[in-house]
Amino acid sequence: MALVKCENLTKAFSTPNGEEIAVDGIDLTIDDNSFATILGPSGCGKTTLLRLIAGLETPTSGEIYYDSVRVTDKRPQDRNISMVFQQVALFPFYTIRENIQYGLKYVSDLSSAEQNEKVEEMAKILDIHELLDKKPGQLSGGQRQRAALGRALVREPDVFLLDEPMSDLDEKLKVAMRSELKKIHQQFPITKGYVTHDQEEALTLSDEIILMNDGKVVQQSSPGEIYQEPNNVFVAQFIGNHEINLIDGTPENGQISTPAFDIDVPEQLAQSIASEATDGVTLGIRPLDVQVVDDPSDALFTVTMQFFEHMGDSLLVHAETPSLSDIVRFTIPEVAEPMDGEQYHLTFELDDVFVFDQQSGE
Ligand code: ADP
Ligand code: MG
């Protein structure tokens, strides 16, 4: 078991078009025995960061430590890590037993009886014990994924790194495997670094989310905090099941004026807005925090429905109002299906509004 620490870690690749900085001066810590998710859009540097932590890439600059041991120059096989990738790479002509046993290949001093015992134990925990003498081709996708996890975990690594291991699974299996992974983390609370581009996966699985954009860490927080206190507009947009509403406004005399409505400046922000002499702000309001009211006099503004989407337990309504150039999104109960051109009177709590500086996005 180990804590993982990166200090000012940078990786630049030279490409025909010049230098590509995949990882740009990253500082981060993954606590011992915690489940950390490295989240971000495609191409932001997640895989490169994971491969640096694993020792599969050499950093251009910066340091990596496992606990207090500097591993920056150590080869992967000298780091006691295991990795699982998107494509499950089980050996097709080996049985599942032989595949899992392969995970012990570099672990010294185990008799074959001891090895077999470890394999059996792992297979029982992962519920693939009945399948040990089958070949990978005879297993379902989920079973194969569990066998791959078994092969990675059987050697009891200090650090377990996973790169989008579920992105090839269908949606239902993905959700099932998610609970499976949570259970596995309880049984094997080994330090985990888990790469995904799926914010829902990150929110449900992790102790900590490391959100990346363009080679940098934008925010490292618990799932609750990253949802409730996003550092900037990018984070607010990236986290959450429905696209957040962003409305530009101008702070003036303790109020923020937008083309559609005016609100009082939330108290905790009044000071920072005053001290930073902010010219323009962007309000972020999650669709789930927008409330529909019957009486127009209780509303901040009124919109007209454009279209709606079924979300399963609710409807996501897309609506417009002449004063705003962007669509406004909010949810209503599934039973309240709107009619063409239906009007809604909307309001929200000041506490639920994020206020970002328009220029910096922060
Ligand atoms: P992610 O996993 O978040 O999709 P990657 O770490 O794979 O992102 O890639 C980050 C950036 O680095 C991308 O622009 C990618 O093209 C570039 N990159 C990654 N690996 C290499 C490489 N071996 N050579 C050149 N460029 C690379
Ligand atoms: Mg990747």
Short mmCIF file of N, CA, C and O in Angstrom, two decimals, residues 135-212:
data_model
loop_
_atom_site.label_atom_id
_atom_site.label_comp_id
_atom_site.label_asym_id
_atom_site.label_seq_id
_atom_site.Cartn_x
_atom_site.Cartn_y
_atom_site.Cartn_z
N LYS A 135 -11.85 -21.03 -20.91
CA LYS A 135 -11.01 -20.08 -21.64
C LYS A 135 -11.75 -18.75 -21.74
O LYS A 135 -12.98 -18.72 -21.69
N PRO A 136 -11.03 -17.63 -21.90
CA PRO A 136 -11.66 -16.31 -21.96
C PRO A 136 -12.82 -16.24 -22.95
O PRO A 136 -13.84 -15.60 -22.67
N GLY A 137 -12.69 -16.91 -24.11
CA GLY A 137 -13.73 -16.87 -25.13
C GLY A 137 -15.07 -17.42 -24.67
O GLY A 137 -16.11 -17.13 -25.27
N GLN A 138 -15.04 -18.24 -23.61
CA GLN A 138 -16.29 -18.84 -23.13
C GLN A 138 -16.97 -17.95 -22.08
O GLN A 138 -18.00 -18.33 -21.53
N LEU A 139 -16.38 -16.80 -21.77
CA LEU A 139 -16.91 -15.93 -20.72
C LEU A 139 -17.62 -14.71 -21.32
O LEU A 139 -17.33 -14.33 -22.46
N SER A 140 -18.51 -14.12 -20.53
CA SER A 140 -19.15 -12.87 -20.95
C SER A 140 -18.16 -11.72 -20.75
O SER A 140 -17.14 -11.89 -20.08
N GLY A 141 -18.50 -10.56 -21.28
CA GLY A 141 -17.62 -9.39 -21.15
C GLY A 141 -17.35 -9.04 -19.70
O GLY A 141 -16.22 -8.75 -19.31
N GLY A 142 -18.40 -9.09 -18.88
CA GLY A 142 -18.25 -8.74 -17.47
C GLY A 142 -17.38 -9.75 -16.73
O GLY A 142 -16.57 -9.38 -15.87
N GLN A 143 -17.55 -11.03 -17.07
CA GLN A 143 -16.74 -12.08 -16.42
C GLN A 143 -15.27 -11.93 -16.81
O GLN A 143 -14.38 -12.10 -15.98
N ARG A 144 -15.05 -11.60 -18.09
CA ARG A 144 -13.66 -11.41 -18.54
C ARG A 144 -13.02 -10.23 -17.80
O ARG A 144 -11.87 -10.29 -17.40
N GLN A 145 -13.84 -9.17 -17.62
CA GLN A 145 -13.32 -7.99 -16.93
C GLN A 145 -12.94 -8.35 -15.49
O GLN A 145 -11.93 -7.90 -14.96
N ARG A 146 -13.77 -9.19 -14.85
CA ARG A 146 -13.47 -9.61 -13.48
C ARG A 146 -12.21 -10.46 -13.43
O ARG A 146 -11.40 -10.35 -12.50
N ALA A 147 -12.05 -11.32 -14.45
CA ALA A 147 -10.83 -12.15 -14.49
C ALA A 147 -9.60 -11.25 -14.62
O ALA A 147 -8.56 -11.50 -13.99
N ALA A 148 -9.73 -10.19 -15.43
CA ALA A 148 -8.60 -9.27 -15.60
C ALA A 148 -8.29 -8.56 -14.29
O ALA A 148 -7.12 -8.35 -13.94
N LEU A 149 -9.35 -8.18 -13.55
CA LEU A 149 -9.14 -7.56 -12.24
C LEU A 149 -8.45 -8.55 -11.31
O LEU A 149 -7.54 -8.19 -10.55
N GLY A 150 -8.87 -9.81 -11.39
CA GLY A 150 -8.27 -10.85 -10.56
C GLY A 150 -6.79 -11.00 -10.84
O GLY A 150 -5.96 -11.08 -9.92
N ARG A 151 -6.44 -10.99 -12.11
CA ARG A 151 -5.03 -11.14 -12.48
C ARG A 151 -4.21 -9.96 -11.95
O ARG A 151 -3.07 -10.12 -11.51
N ALA A 152 -4.83 -8.77 -11.97
CA ALA A 152 -4.10 -7.58 -11.51
C ALA A 152 -3.98 -7.55 -9.99
O ALA A 152 -2.99 -7.07 -9.45
N LEU A 153 -5.01 -8.06 -9.30
CA LEU A 153 -5.04 -7.91 -7.84
C LEU A 153 -4.35 -9.04 -7.09
O LEU A 153 -3.96 -8.89 -5.94
N VAL A 154 -4.19 -10.19 -7.76
CA VAL A 154 -3.73 -11.38 -7.06
C VAL A 154 -2.33 -11.18 -6.47
O VAL A 154 -1.97 -11.77 -5.45
N ARG A 155 -1.58 -10.31 -7.08
CA ARG A 155 -0.21 -10.09 -6.57
C ARG A 155 -0.15 -9.04 -5.47
O ARG A 155 0.93 -8.69 -5.01
N GLU A 156 -1.30 -8.52 -5.08
CA GLU A 156 -1.36 -7.53 -4.00
C GLU A 156 -0.43 -6.35 -4.24
O GLU A 156 0.53 -6.12 -3.51
N PRO A 157 -0.73 -5.58 -5.29
CA PRO A 157 0.13 -4.43 -5.60
C PRO A 157 -0.02 -3.32 -4.57
O PRO A 157 -1.03 -3.27 -3.87
N ASP A 158 0.97 -2.43 -4.51
CA ASP A 158 0.85 -1.24 -3.66
C ASP A 158 -0.08 -0.21 -4.29
O ASP A 158 -0.77 0.53 -3.60
N VAL A 159 -0.03 -0.17 -5.61
CA VAL A 159 -0.82 0.82 -6.35
C VAL A 159 -1.48 0.11 -7.52
O VAL A 159 -0.83 -0.67 -8.24
N PHE A 160 -2.78 0.37 -7.70
CA PHE A 160 -3.54 -0.29 -8.76
C PHE A 160 -4.04 0.80 -9.71
O PHE A 160 -4.78 1.70 -9.30
N LEU A 161 -3.62 0.72 -10.96
CA LEU A 161 -3.97 1.76 -11.93
C LEU A 161 -4.88 1.19 -13.00
O LEU A 161 -4.60 0.12 -13.56
N LEU A 162 -5.98 1.90 -13.28
CA LEU A 162 -6.95 1.42 -14.25
C LEU A 162 -7.23 2.52 -15.27
O LEU A 162 -7.54 3.65 -14.90
N ASP A 163 -7.13 2.17 -16.56
CA ASP A 163 -7.37 3.17 -17.61
C ASP A 163 -8.64 2.83 -18.38
O ASP A 163 -8.64 1.93 -19.21
N GLU A 164 -9.70 3.53 -18.09
CA GLU A 164 -11.01 3.34 -18.73
C GLU A 164 -11.36 1.86 -18.88
O GLU A 164 -11.69 1.42 -19.98
N PRO A 165 -11.32 1.08 -17.80
CA PRO A 165 -11.51 -0.35 -17.94
C PRO A 165 -12.93 -0.74 -18.34
O PRO A 165 -13.16 -1.87 -18.75
N MET A 166 -13.87 0.19 -18.23
CA MET A 166 -15.25 -0.19 -18.51
C MET A 166 -15.79 0.42 -19.79
O MET A 166 -16.97 0.24 -20.10
N SER A 167 -14.96 1.15 -20.53
CA SER A 167 -15.54 1.90 -21.65
C SER A 167 -15.98 0.99 -22.80
O SER A 167 -16.75 1.42 -23.65
N ASP A 168 -15.54 -0.27 -22.81
CA ASP A 168 -16.02 -1.17 -23.86
C ASP A 168 -17.25 -1.97 -23.45
O ASP A 168 -17.79 -2.74 -24.23
N LEU A 169 -17.70 -1.80 -22.19
CA LEU A 169 -18.85 -2.57 -21.73
C LEU A 169 -20.14 -1.82 -22.06
O LEU A 169 -20.15 -0.60 -22.13
N ASP A 170 -21.25 -2.58 -22.25
CA ASP A 170 -22.50 -1.87 -22.51
C ASP A 170 -23.00 -1.22 -21.21
O ASP A 170 -22.54 -1.55 -20.12
N GLU A 171 -23.97 -0.31 -21.38
CA GLU A 171 -24.36 0.59 -20.29
C GLU A 171 -24.78 -0.16 -19.02
O GLU A 171 -24.37 0.19 -17.92
N LYS A 172 -25.57 -1.21 -19.18
CA LYS A 172 -26.09 -1.94 -18.02
C LYS A 172 -24.97 -2.62 -17.26
O LYS A 172 -24.88 -2.57 -16.04
N LEU A 173 -24.08 -3.24 -18.03
CA LEU A 173 -22.97 -3.97 -17.44
C LEU A 173 -22.02 -2.98 -16.75
O LEU A 173 -21.46 -3.27 -15.68
N LYS A 174 -21.89 -1.82 -17.35
CA LYS A 174 -21.04 -0.77 -16.79
C LYS A 174 -21.52 -0.41 -15.38
O LYS A 174 -20.73 -0.31 -14.44
N VAL A 175 -22.83 -0.21 -15.25
CA VAL A 175 -23.39 0.15 -13.94
C VAL A 175 -23.19 -0.99 -12.94
O VAL A 175 -22.85 -0.76 -11.78
N ALA A 176 -23.36 -2.22 -13.41
CA ALA A 176 -23.15 -3.38 -12.53
C ALA A 176 -21.70 -3.47 -12.10
O ALA A 176 -21.38 -3.70 -10.93
N MET A 177 -20.79 -3.26 -13.05
CA MET A 177 -19.36 -3.36 -12.75
C MET A 177 -18.90 -2.25 -11.80
O MET A 177 -17.96 -2.42 -11.04
N ARG A 178 -19.62 -1.12 -11.88
CA ARG A 178 -19.32 -0.01 -11.00
C ARG A 178 -19.49 -0.43 -9.54
O ARG A 178 -18.62 -0.21 -8.70
N SER A 179 -20.65 -1.06 -9.25
CA SER A 179 -20.88 -1.54 -7.87
C SER A 179 -19.86 -2.60 -7.52
O SER A 179 -19.37 -2.67 -6.39
N GLU A 180 -19.55 -3.44 -8.51
CA GLU A 180 -18.55 -4.48 -8.32
C GLU A 180 -17.20 -3.87 -7.90
O GLU A 180 -16.57 -4.32 -6.95
N LEU A 181 -16.82 -2.84 -8.60
CA LEU A 181 -15.54 -2.18 -8.31
C LEU A 181 -15.52 -1.56 -6.92
O LEU A 181 -14.52 -1.58 -6.23
N LYS A 182 -16.67 -1.00 -6.54
CA LYS A 182 -16.77 -0.41 -5.19
C LYS A 182 -16.57 -1.48 -4.14
O LYS A 182 -15.88 -1.28 -3.14
N LYS A 183 -17.20 -2.63 -4.40
CA LYS A 183 -17.08 -3.76 -3.47
C LYS A 183 -15.62 -4.23 -3.42
O LYS A 183 -15.05 -4.47 -2.35
N ILE A 184 -15.02 -4.33 -4.59
CA ILE A 184 -13.62 -4.77 -4.67
C ILE A 184 -12.72 -3.81 -3.90
O ILE A 184 -11.79 -4.23 -3.21
N HIS A 185 -13.05 -2.52 -3.98
CA HIS A 185 -12.22 -1.55 -3.26
C HIS A 185 -12.35 -1.72 -1.74
O HIS A 185 -11.40 -1.51 -1.00
N GLN A 186 -13.55 -2.12 -1.30
CA GLN A 186 -13.71 -2.38 0.14
C GLN A 186 -12.90 -3.61 0.56
O GLN A 186 -12.29 -3.63 1.62
N GLN A 187 -12.91 -4.62 -0.33
CA GLN A 187 -12.17 -5.85 0.01
C GLN A 187 -10.66 -5.68 -0.15
O GLN A 187 -9.89 -6.25 0.60
N PHE A 188 -10.28 -4.89 -1.14
CA PHE A 188 -8.85 -4.62 -1.37
C PHE A 188 -8.63 -3.11 -1.37
O PHE A 188 -8.56 -2.50 -2.43
N PRO A 189 -8.55 -2.52 -0.19
CA PRO A 189 -8.40 -1.06 -0.15
C PRO A 189 -6.99 -0.63 -0.52
O PRO A 189 -6.29 0.00 0.26
N ILE A 190 -6.60 -1.01 -1.74
CA ILE A 190 -5.29 -0.63 -2.26
C ILE A 190 -5.44 0.73 -2.93
O ILE A 190 -6.48 1.01 -3.52
N THR A 191 -4.44 1.57 -2.85
CA THR A 191 -4.45 2.87 -3.54
C THR A 191 -4.80 2.68 -5.01
O THR A 191 -4.12 1.93 -5.72
N LYS A 192 -5.86 3.36 -5.46
CA LYS A 192 -6.28 3.17 -6.85
C LYS A 192 -6.29 4.49 -7.61
O LYS A 192 -6.77 5.50 -7.11
N GLY A 193 -5.74 4.45 -8.81
CA GLY A 193 -5.84 5.57 -9.74
C GLY A 193 -6.64 5.09 -10.92
O GLY A 193 -6.26 4.15 -11.61
N TYR A 194 -7.80 5.71 -11.13
CA TYR A 194 -8.78 5.21 -12.10
C TYR A 194 -9.08 6.29 -13.13
O TYR A 194 -9.58 7.36 -12.78
N VAL A 195 -8.74 6.03 -14.39
CA VAL A 195 -8.96 7.04 -15.43
C VAL A 195 -10.31 6.84 -16.09
O VAL A 195 -10.68 5.72 -16.45
N THR A 196 -11.06 7.92 -16.23
CA THR A 196 -12.31 7.87 -16.98
C THR A 196 -12.64 9.24 -17.55
O THR A 196 -12.17 10.25 -17.04
N HIS A 197 -13.47 9.27 -18.62
CA HIS A 197 -13.96 10.56 -19.12
C HIS A 197 -15.41 10.74 -18.69
O HIS A 197 -16.06 11.71 -19.05
N ASP A 198 -15.92 9.76 -17.90
CA ASP A 198 -17.34 9.71 -17.57
C ASP A 198 -17.55 10.27 -16.16
O ASP A 198 -17.20 9.63 -15.16
N GLN A 199 -18.14 11.46 -16.07
CA GLN A 199 -18.24 12.13 -14.77
C GLN A 199 -19.14 11.35 -13.80
O GLN A 199 -18.92 11.38 -12.59
N GLU A 200 -20.12 10.65 -14.35
CA GLU A 200 -21.01 9.89 -13.48
C GLU A 200 -20.25 8.75 -12.80
O GLU A 200 -20.40 8.49 -11.61
N GLU A 201 -19.41 8.08 -13.60
CA GLU A 201 -18.55 7.03 -13.07
C GLU A 201 -17.65 7.59 -11.96
O GLU A 201 -17.50 7.00 -10.90
N ALA A 202 -17.08 8.74 -12.23
CA ALA A 202 -16.17 9.37 -11.26
C ALA A 202 -16.91 9.71 -9.97
O ALA A 202 -16.42 9.47 -8.87
N LEU A 203 -18.11 10.28 -10.10
CA LEU A 203 -18.86 10.70 -8.91
C LEU A 203 -19.25 9.50 -8.06
O LEU A 203 -19.22 9.55 -6.84
N THR A 204 -19.63 8.40 -8.71
CA THR A 204 -20.11 7.25 -7.94
C THR A 204 -18.97 6.44 -7.33
O THR A 204 -19.14 5.86 -6.27
N LEU A 205 -17.82 6.41 -7.99
CA LEU A 205 -16.77 5.49 -7.54
C LEU A 205 -15.79 6.08 -6.53
O LEU A 205 -15.28 5.37 -5.66
N SER A 206 -15.50 7.37 -6.65
CA SER A 206 -14.25 7.83 -6.03
C SER A 206 -14.37 8.43 -4.64
O SER A 206 -15.40 8.96 -4.25
N ASP A 207 -13.25 8.38 -3.94
CA ASP A 207 -13.05 9.19 -2.74
C ASP A 207 -12.65 10.61 -3.17
O ASP A 207 -13.06 11.59 -2.58
N GLU A 208 -11.81 10.67 -4.19
CA GLU A 208 -11.29 11.95 -4.68
C GLU A 208 -11.40 11.97 -6.20
O GLU A 208 -11.12 10.97 -6.86
N ILE A 209 -11.78 13.13 -6.73
CA ILE A 209 -11.77 13.31 -8.18
C ILE A 209 -10.68 14.30 -8.54
O ILE A 209 -10.59 15.37 -7.95
N ILE A 210 -9.84 13.89 -9.49
CA ILE A 210 -8.80 14.78 -10.00
C ILE A 210 -9.26 15.17 -11.40
O ILE A 210 -9.20 14.36 -12.32
N LEU A 211 -9.79 16.37 -11.53
CA LEU A 211 -10.35 16.78 -12.82
C LEU A 211 -9.28 17.51 -13.63
O LEU A 211 -8.71 18.49 -13.16
N MET A 212 -9.02 16.99 -14.83
CA MET A 212 -7.98 17.57 -15.69
C MET A 212 -8.58 18.27 -16.90
O MET A 212 -9.65 17.91 -17.39
#
